[in-house]
Coordinates of C-alpha atoms in Angstrom, one line a residue:
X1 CA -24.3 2.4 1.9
X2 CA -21.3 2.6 -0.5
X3 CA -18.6 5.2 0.8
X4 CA -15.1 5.5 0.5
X5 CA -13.2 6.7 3.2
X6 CA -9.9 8.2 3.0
X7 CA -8.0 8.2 6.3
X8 CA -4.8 10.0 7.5
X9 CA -2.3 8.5 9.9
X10 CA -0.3 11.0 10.9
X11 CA 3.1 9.6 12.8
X12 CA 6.8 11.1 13.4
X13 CA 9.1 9.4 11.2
X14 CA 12.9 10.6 12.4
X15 CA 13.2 14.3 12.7
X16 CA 10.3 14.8 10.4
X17 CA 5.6 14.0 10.5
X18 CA 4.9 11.7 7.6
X19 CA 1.4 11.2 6.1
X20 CA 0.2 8.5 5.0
X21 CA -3.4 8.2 3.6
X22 CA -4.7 4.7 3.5
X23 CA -8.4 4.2 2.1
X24 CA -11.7 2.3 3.4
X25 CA -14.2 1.0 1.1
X26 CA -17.5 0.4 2.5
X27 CA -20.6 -1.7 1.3
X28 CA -23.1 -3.9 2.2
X29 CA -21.1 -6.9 2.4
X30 CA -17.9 -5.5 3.3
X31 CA -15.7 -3.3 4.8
X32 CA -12.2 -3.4 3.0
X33 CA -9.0 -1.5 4.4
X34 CA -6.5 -0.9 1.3
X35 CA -2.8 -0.7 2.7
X36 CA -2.0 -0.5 6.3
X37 CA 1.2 1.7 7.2
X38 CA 4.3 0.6 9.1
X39 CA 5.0 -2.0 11.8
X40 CA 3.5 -0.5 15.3
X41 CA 0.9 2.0 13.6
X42 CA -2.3 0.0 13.7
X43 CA -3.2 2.4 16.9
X44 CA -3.4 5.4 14.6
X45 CA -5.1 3.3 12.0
X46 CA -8.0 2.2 14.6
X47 CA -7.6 5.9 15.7
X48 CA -8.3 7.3 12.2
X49 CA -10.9 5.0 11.6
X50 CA -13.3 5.6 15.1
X51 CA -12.9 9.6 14.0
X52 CA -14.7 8.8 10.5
X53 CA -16.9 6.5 12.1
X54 CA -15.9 3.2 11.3
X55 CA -15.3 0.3 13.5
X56 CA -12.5 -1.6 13.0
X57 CA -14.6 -4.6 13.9
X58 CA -16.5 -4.6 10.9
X59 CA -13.2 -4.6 9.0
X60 CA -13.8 -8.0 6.5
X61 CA -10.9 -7.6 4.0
X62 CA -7.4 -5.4 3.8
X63 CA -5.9 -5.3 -0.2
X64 CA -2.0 -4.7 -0.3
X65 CA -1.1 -2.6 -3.4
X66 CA 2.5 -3.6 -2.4
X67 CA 5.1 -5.1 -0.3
X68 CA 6.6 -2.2 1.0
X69 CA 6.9 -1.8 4.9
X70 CA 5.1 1.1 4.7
X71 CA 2.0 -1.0 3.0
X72 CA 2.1 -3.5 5.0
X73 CA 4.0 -3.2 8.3
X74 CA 0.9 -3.8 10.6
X75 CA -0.4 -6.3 8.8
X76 CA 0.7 -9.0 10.9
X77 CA -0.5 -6.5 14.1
X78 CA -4.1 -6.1 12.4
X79 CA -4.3 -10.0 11.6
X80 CA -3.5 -10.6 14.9
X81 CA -6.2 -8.6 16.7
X82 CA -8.7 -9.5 13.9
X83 CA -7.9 -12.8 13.3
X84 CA -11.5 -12.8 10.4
X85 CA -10.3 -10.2 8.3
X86 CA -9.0 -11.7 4.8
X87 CA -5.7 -10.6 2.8
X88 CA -5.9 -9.9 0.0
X89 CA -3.1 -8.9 -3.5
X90 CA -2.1 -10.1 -6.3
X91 CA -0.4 -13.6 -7.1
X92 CA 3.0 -12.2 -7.6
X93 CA 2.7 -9.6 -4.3
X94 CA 1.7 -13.0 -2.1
X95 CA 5.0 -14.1 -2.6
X96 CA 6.5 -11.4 -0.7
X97 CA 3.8 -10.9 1.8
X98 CA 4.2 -14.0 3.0
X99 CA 7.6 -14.2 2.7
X100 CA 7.7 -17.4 0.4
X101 CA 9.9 -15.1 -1.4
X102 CA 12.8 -12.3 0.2
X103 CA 11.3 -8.5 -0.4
X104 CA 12.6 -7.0 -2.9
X105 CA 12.9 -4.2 -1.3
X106 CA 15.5 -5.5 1.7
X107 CA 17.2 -7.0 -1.5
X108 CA 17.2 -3.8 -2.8
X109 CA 18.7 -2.0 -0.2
X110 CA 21.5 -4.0 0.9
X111 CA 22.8 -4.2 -2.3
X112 CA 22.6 -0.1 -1.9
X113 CA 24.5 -0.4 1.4
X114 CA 27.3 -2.1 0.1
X115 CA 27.8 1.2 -1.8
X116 CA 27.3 4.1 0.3
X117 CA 29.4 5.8 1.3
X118 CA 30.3 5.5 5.1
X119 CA 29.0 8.3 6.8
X120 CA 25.6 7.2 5.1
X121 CA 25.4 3.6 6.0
X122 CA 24.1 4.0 9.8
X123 CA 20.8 5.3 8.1
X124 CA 21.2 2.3 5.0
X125 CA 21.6 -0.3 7.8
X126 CA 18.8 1.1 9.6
X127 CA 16.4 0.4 6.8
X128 CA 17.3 -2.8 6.5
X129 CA 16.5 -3.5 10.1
X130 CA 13.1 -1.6 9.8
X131 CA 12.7 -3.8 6.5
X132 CA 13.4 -7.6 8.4
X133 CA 11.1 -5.8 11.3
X134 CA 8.1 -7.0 9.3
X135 CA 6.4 -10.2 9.9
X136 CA 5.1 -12.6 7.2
X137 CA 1.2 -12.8 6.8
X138 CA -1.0 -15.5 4.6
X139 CA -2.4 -14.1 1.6
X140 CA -6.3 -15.5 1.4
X141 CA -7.3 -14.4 -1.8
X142 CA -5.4 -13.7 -5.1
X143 CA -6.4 -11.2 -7.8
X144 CA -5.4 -10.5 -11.3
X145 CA -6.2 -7.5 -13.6
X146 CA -9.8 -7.2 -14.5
X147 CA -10.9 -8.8 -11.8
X148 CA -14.4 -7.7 -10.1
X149 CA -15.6 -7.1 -6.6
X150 CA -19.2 -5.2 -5.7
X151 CA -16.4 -3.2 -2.9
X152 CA -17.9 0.1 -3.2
X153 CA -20.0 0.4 -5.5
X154 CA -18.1 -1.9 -7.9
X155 CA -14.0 -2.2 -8.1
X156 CA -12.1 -3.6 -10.4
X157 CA -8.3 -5.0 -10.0
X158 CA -5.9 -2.9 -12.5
X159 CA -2.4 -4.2 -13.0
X160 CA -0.2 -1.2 -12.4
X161 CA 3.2 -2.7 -12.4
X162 CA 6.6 -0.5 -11.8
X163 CA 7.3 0.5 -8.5
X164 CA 6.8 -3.4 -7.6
X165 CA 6.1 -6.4 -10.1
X166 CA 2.9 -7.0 -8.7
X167 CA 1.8 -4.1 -7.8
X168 CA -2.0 -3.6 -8.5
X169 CA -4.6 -0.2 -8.6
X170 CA -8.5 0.1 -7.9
X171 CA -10.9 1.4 -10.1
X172 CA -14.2 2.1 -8.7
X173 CA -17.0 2.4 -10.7
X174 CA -20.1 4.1 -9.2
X175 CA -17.6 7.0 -8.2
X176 CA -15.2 7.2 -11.3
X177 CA -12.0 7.0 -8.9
X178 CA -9.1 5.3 -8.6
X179 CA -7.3 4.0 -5.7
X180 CA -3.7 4.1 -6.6
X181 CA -1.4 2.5 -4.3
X182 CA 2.2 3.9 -5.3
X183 CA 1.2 3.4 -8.9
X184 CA 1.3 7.2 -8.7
X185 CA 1.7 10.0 -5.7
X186 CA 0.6 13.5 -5.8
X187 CA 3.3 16.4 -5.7
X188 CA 2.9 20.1 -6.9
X189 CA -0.9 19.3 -7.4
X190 CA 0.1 16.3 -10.4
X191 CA -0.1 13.0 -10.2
X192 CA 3.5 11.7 -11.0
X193 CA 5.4 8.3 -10.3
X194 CA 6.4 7.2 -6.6
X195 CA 10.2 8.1 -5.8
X196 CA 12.2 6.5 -8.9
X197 CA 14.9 5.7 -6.5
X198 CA 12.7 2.8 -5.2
X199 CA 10.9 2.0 -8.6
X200 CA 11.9 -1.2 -9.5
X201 CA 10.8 -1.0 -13.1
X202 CA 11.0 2.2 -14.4
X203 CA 9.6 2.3 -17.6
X204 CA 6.9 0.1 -16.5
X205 CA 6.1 2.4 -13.6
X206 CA 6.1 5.1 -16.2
X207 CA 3.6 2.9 -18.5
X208 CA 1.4 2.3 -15.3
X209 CA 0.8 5.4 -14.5
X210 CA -0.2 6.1 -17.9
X211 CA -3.0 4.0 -17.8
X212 CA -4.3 5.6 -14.8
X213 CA -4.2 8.5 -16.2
X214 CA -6.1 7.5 -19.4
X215 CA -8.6 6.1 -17.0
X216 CA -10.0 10.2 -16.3
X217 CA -10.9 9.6 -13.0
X218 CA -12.8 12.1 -11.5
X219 CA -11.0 11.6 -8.2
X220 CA -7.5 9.7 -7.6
X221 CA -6.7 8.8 -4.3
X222 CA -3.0 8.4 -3.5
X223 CA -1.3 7.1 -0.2
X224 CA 1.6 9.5 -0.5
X225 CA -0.2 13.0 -1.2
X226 CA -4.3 12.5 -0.6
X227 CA -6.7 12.9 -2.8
X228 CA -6.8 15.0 -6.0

């Protein structure tokens, strides 16, 4: 009965096809949905779930890693349509999903647009817009480090702080893996930090993905990259 499922939502993004591989953890009690792409792509995430065989019905909880738009742009979308499914992140995360607090990452980026230079600040205001696009969403359940849930198998919460303050990590125990959010990414085959030009904290980043490293995992699965 325990699985984990990783899915890819494949979508045009500009010029360019973007991946993004969210991941479904399945057991008796629940069916949990960790990060949930950008505002307008919960068709490709019902989509990727009916071709692994999962109803999106029998989705009871979706973890955000992160605030970023990319984590959580169809969160509003997939509350919603399935108004029973709980949220769930960390304390500090809460903040910004629900928009108690401004994301750091629109503060972030208009303070980069009042430096670009001008032929790149179409694309900087642009951001912003797709940033404020994102609506606010309740956070029903808050987790800290260390905390345990039978999601899988058995998962617990690991503080991965860096690219955001609150940013948190899965380990799941029956399968030795991690679930990594943007704690780490995989490029050339390694697992290495998420762009440093959007890493809040660097050093803690750098310290975060340390400790999943030092977890040896037998399988890491990353939302930018897959699984490796």
């Amino acid at each position: 009965m325990n699985k984990i499922i990783m899915l890819d939502i494949v979508f045009q993004y500009g010029d360019e096809f973007k991946i993004l591989n969210p991941v479904v953890l399945i057991s008796e009690k629940d069916t949990v949905l960790v990060d949930c792409a950008y505002t307008g792509l919960l068709p490709l995430i019902e989509e990727a779930m009916f071709r692994e065989g999962i109803d999106p019905n029998s989705l009871t909880k979706v973890l955000i890693t992160h605030h970023d738009d990319d984590h959580i742009g169809a969160l509003y979308e997939l509350k919603e349509k399935y108004p029973n499914i709980e949220v769930v992140s960390s304390e500090i995360e809460s903040d910004y999903i629900s928009q108690n607090k401004k994301s750091l990452r629109l503060i972030q980026a208009e303070e980069m647009l009042n430096e670009m230079p001008e032929e790149e600040k179409e694309f900087g205001r642009q951001f912003c817009e797709s940033l404020k696009k994102v609506m606010p969403v309740d956070v029903d359940i808050k987790v800290k480090d260390g905390d345990y849930f039978d999601w899988a198998g058995g998962c617990r919460i690991i503080a991965t702080p860096g690219h955001m303050p609150g940013h948190i990590s899965l380990y799941l125990e029956e399968s030795n893996s991690v679930v990594t959010g943007d704690a780490a990414v995989v490029e050339d085959g390694k697992l290495v930090i998420a762009n440093p030009y959007f890493t809040l904290d660097l050093e803690k980043a750098e310290e975060s993905l340390k400790k999943l490293k030092d977890i040896k995992a037998d399988i890491y699965y990353c939302y930018h990259g897959g699984a490796i």
